Short mmCIF file of C-alpha atoms in Angstrom, two decimals:
data_model
loop_
_atom_site.label_atom_id
_atom_site.label_comp_id
_atom_site.label_asym_id
_atom_site.label_seq_id
_atom_site.Cartn_x
_atom_site.Cartn_y
_atom_site.Cartn_z
CA MET Q 1 -55.17 -1.96 35.76
CA ALA Q 2 -51.55 -1.85 36.81
CA LYS Q 3 -48.84 -2.92 34.43
CA PRO Q 4 -46.67 -5.77 35.63
CA ALA Q 5 -43.22 -4.69 36.69
CA ALA Q 6 -40.67 -5.32 34.01
CA LYS Q 7 -38.03 -7.83 34.95
CA PRO Q 8 -34.58 -6.32 34.95
CA SER Q 9 -32.71 -7.88 32.09
CA SER Q 10 -29.33 -9.19 33.06
CA PRO Q 11 -26.55 -8.00 30.79
CA ASN Q 12 -25.04 -10.65 28.59
CA PRO Q 13 -21.43 -11.76 29.15
CA LYS Q 14 -20.18 -9.77 26.15
CA GLU Q 15 -21.56 -6.53 27.59
CA LEU Q 16 -19.97 -7.33 30.96
CA GLN Q 17 -16.61 -7.94 29.27
CA GLU Q 18 -16.88 -4.69 27.32
CA GLU Q 19 -17.69 -2.73 30.48
CA ALA Q 20 -14.80 -4.38 32.36
CA LEU Q 21 -12.47 -3.48 29.48
CA ARG Q 22 -13.66 0.14 29.52
CA CYS Q 23 -13.08 0.34 33.29
CA PHE Q 24 -9.62 -1.17 32.89
CA GLY Q 25 -8.81 1.37 30.17
CA LYS Q 26 -9.91 4.23 32.43
CA ARG Q 27 -7.77 2.84 35.24
CA LEU Q 28 -4.74 2.66 32.95
CA GLN Q 29 -5.35 6.25 31.84
CA GLN Q 30 -5.61 7.50 35.44
CA GLU Q 31 -2.44 5.68 36.46
CA ARG Q 32 -0.56 6.93 33.39
CA GLU Q 33 -1.58 10.51 34.12
CA ARG Q 34 -0.77 10.10 37.83
CA GLN Q 35 2.77 9.02 36.91
CA GLY Q 36 3.09 11.97 34.52
CA LEU Q 37 3.58 9.83 31.42
CA SER Q 38 2.39 10.95 28.04
CA MET Q 39 0.61 8.45 25.83
CA ARG Q 40 3.56 8.60 23.43
CA GLN Q 41 6.08 7.83 26.20
CA LEU Q 42 4.03 4.88 27.43
CA ALA Q 43 3.76 3.63 23.85
CA LEU Q 44 7.55 3.83 23.44
CA ASP Q 45 8.20 2.11 26.78
CA THR Q 46 5.81 -0.78 26.10
CA ARG Q 47 6.05 -0.97 22.30
CA VAL Q 48 2.27 -0.68 22.07
CA SER Q 49 0.98 1.70 19.41
CA THR Q 50 -0.56 4.97 20.49
CA ALA Q 51 -3.68 4.07 18.48
CA VAL Q 52 -4.24 0.98 20.65
CA LEU Q 53 -3.55 2.98 23.83
CA GLU Q 54 -6.00 5.66 22.78
CA ALA Q 55 -8.67 3.10 21.86
CA LEU Q 56 -8.19 1.36 25.19
CA GLU Q 57 -8.34 4.55 27.26
CA LYS Q 58 -11.34 5.97 25.41
CA GLY Q 59 -13.26 2.69 25.28
CA TRP Q 60 -13.23 2.33 21.49
CA LEU Q 61 -13.52 -1.44 21.58
CA GLN Q 62 -13.96 -1.88 17.83
CA ARG Q 63 -10.44 -0.48 17.32
CA LEU Q 64 -8.72 -2.90 19.69
CA PRO Q 65 -6.82 -5.99 18.52
CA GLU Q 66 -8.20 -9.45 19.12
CA ALA Q 67 -8.22 -10.96 22.60
CA ALA Q 68 -5.02 -13.02 22.30
CA PHE Q 69 -2.97 -9.91 21.55
CA LEU Q 70 -4.94 -7.67 23.86
CA GLY Q 71 -4.19 -9.87 26.88
CA THR Q 72 -0.45 -9.51 26.29
CA ILE Q 73 -0.81 -5.76 25.73
CA LEU Q 74 -2.78 -5.30 28.96
CA HIS Q 75 -0.17 -7.23 30.95
CA LYS Q 76 2.64 -5.11 29.44
CA LEU Q 77 0.84 -1.88 30.30
CA ALA Q 78 0.01 -3.00 33.84
CA GLU Q 79 3.61 -4.06 34.41
CA ARG Q 80 4.99 -0.74 33.11
CA LEU Q 81 2.57 1.25 35.27
CA SER Q 82 3.42 -0.93 38.32
CA LEU Q 83 -0.16 -1.99 38.96
CA PRO Q 84 -0.71 -4.85 41.49
CA GLY Q 85 -0.37 -8.18 39.67
CA ALA Q 86 -3.06 -10.42 41.21
CA GLU Q 87 -5.71 -7.71 41.09
CA ILE Q 88 -4.85 -6.87 37.48
CA ASP Q 89 -4.99 -10.53 36.45
CA GLN Q 90 -8.56 -10.73 37.76
CA GLU Q 91 -9.54 -7.54 35.91
CA ILE Q 92 -7.96 -8.78 32.67
CA LYS Q 93 -9.75 -12.15 32.96
CA ALA Q 94 -13.04 -10.31 33.45
CA ALA Q 95 -12.35 -7.99 30.51
CA LEU Q 96 -11.30 -10.60 27.95
CA PRO Q 97 -13.32 -13.47 26.50
CA PRO Q 98 -11.99 -16.95 27.22
CA LEU Q 99 -9.37 -17.83 24.63
CA TYR Q 100 -9.83 -21.58 24.72
CA LYS Q 101 -13.12 -23.41 24.89
CA SER Q 102 -13.55 -26.68 26.72
CA ASN Q 103 -13.38 -29.94 24.76
CA LYS Q 104 -17.12 -30.46 25.22
CA GLN Q 105 -17.91 -27.11 23.63
CA ALA Q 106 -15.43 -27.75 20.82
CA SER Q 107 -16.90 -31.19 20.10
CA ASP Q 108 -20.42 -29.72 19.96
CA ARG Q 109 -19.42 -27.60 16.99
CA ILE Q 110 -19.34 -29.51 13.73
CA THR Q 111 -18.09 -26.71 11.49
CA GLY Q 112 -14.45 -26.49 12.63
CA PHE Q 113 -11.94 -25.47 9.97
CA THR Q 114 -13.35 -24.11 6.72
CA LEU Q 115 -11.75 -22.18 3.89
CA GLY Q 116 -14.01 -19.23 4.68
CA SER Q 117 -12.58 -19.02 8.20
CA ILE Q 118 -9.03 -18.35 6.97
CA GLU Q 119 -7.74 -14.82 7.14
CA LEU Q 120 -5.49 -15.00 4.12
CA PHE Q 121 -2.48 -12.95 5.16
CA SER Q 122 -2.67 -12.87 8.95
CA THR Q 123 -2.64 -16.56 9.91
CA TRP Q 124 -0.32 -19.44 9.21
CA GLN Q 125 -3.16 -21.37 7.56
CA GLY Q 126 -3.75 -18.46 5.20
CA THR Q 127 -0.06 -18.28 4.35
CA ILE Q 128 0.02 -21.99 3.51
CA ALA Q 129 -3.19 -21.74 1.45
CA TYR Q 130 -1.83 -18.71 -0.42
CA GLY Q 131 1.50 -20.45 -1.10
CA ALA Q 132 -0.25 -23.60 -2.33
CA MET Q 133 -2.47 -21.53 -4.61
CA VAL Q 134 0.57 -19.77 -6.13
CA LEU Q 135 2.36 -23.09 -6.71
CA VAL Q 136 -0.72 -24.61 -8.39
CA LEU Q 137 -1.09 -21.58 -10.67
CA ILE Q 138 2.59 -21.66 -11.67
CA TYR Q 139 2.35 -25.40 -12.37
CA GLY Q 140 -0.79 -24.85 -14.48
CA LEU Q 141 0.91 -22.12 -16.50
CA ASN Q 142 3.96 -24.34 -17.05
CA LEU Q 143 1.73 -27.23 -18.15
CA GLN Q 144 -0.10 -24.99 -20.63
CA GLN Q 145 3.18 -23.75 -22.14
CA ARG Q 146 4.45 -27.33 -22.53
CA GLN Q 147 1.25 -28.36 -24.32
CA LEU Q 148 1.48 -25.39 -26.69
CA ALA Q 149 5.13 -26.15 -27.42
CA SER Q 150 4.44 -29.83 -28.15
CA ALA Q 151 1.58 -28.89 -30.51
CA ASN Q 152 3.82 -26.30 -32.25
CA GLY Q 153 1.46 -23.62 -31.01
CA ILE Q 154 4.41 -21.56 -29.86
CA SER Q 155 8.04 -21.44 -30.83
CA ILE Q 156 10.60 -22.06 -28.13
CA ALA Q 157 13.54 -20.82 -30.25
CA PRO Q 158 14.47 -17.16 -29.94
CA ILE Q 159 13.49 -14.84 -32.76
CA SER Q 160 16.45 -14.13 -35.04
CA PRO Q 161 17.09 -10.64 -36.42
CA ASN Q 162 15.75 -9.91 -39.89
CA PRO Q 163 18.79 -9.50 -42.20
CA THR Q 164 16.73 -7.87 -44.96
CA LEU Q 165 16.27 -4.64 -43.05
CA LYS Q 166 18.69 -2.02 -44.27
CA LYS Q 167 20.87 -0.74 -41.53
CA GLN Q 168 20.20 2.95 -41.05
CA GLU Q 169 23.06 5.36 -41.18
CA THR Q 170 24.12 7.02 -38.02
CA PRO Q 171 22.93 10.61 -37.49
CA THR Q 172 26.53 11.86 -37.82
CA LYS Q 173 26.89 10.46 -41.34
CA GLN Q 174 23.55 11.94 -42.37
CA LEU Q 175 24.60 15.33 -41.03
CA LEU Q 176 27.93 15.20 -42.90
CA LYS Q 177 26.13 14.45 -46.17
CA LEU Q 178 23.89 17.47 -45.70
CA TYR Q 179 26.73 19.78 -44.63
CA PRO Q 180 30.01 18.59 -46.19
CA GLU Q 181 31.91 21.62 -44.84
CA LEU Q 182 31.55 20.27 -41.27
CA ARG Q 183 34.32 18.20 -39.87
CA PRO Q 184 33.62 15.42 -37.40
CA LEU Q 185 35.02 15.74 -33.91
CA PRO Q 186 38.04 13.57 -33.15
#
């Protein structure tokens, strides 16, 4: 009994994008080497870190920035290496996921904006949430201190020095009492 032929599975769009990005990285590496540029020199010329360049050229996709930044980086690199514009635009579109979804796709999703989706320090929403949290905490601390002050739980007046403590003699006076033959310096 013969086994049925397995259907070739078509790669998913994410795999296609990853492969296109790897091919684009190899192309950038070949062009950079053809022009005799070091990775460091290309990084200085384009203001793209060498870590991102290395990740792009070696296909380390997990080390690359997100798509919005990566698109700009790829355009900068292609421009610096004088690669043909229209052809490069097609390759970049194939390599990157779409940045904006259609309105129909966006309306299908109910979740939208949640507090869990905020990256606290890297987005403007996170900055606003962090600032609001700090202001609320400062207000709460101020409110607590006011309540303690009104209930005489704390004293607002500064602590006065205790006059009953005997003022200690300076070390010079103590030394002169022990050794009366010494004379103090002028």
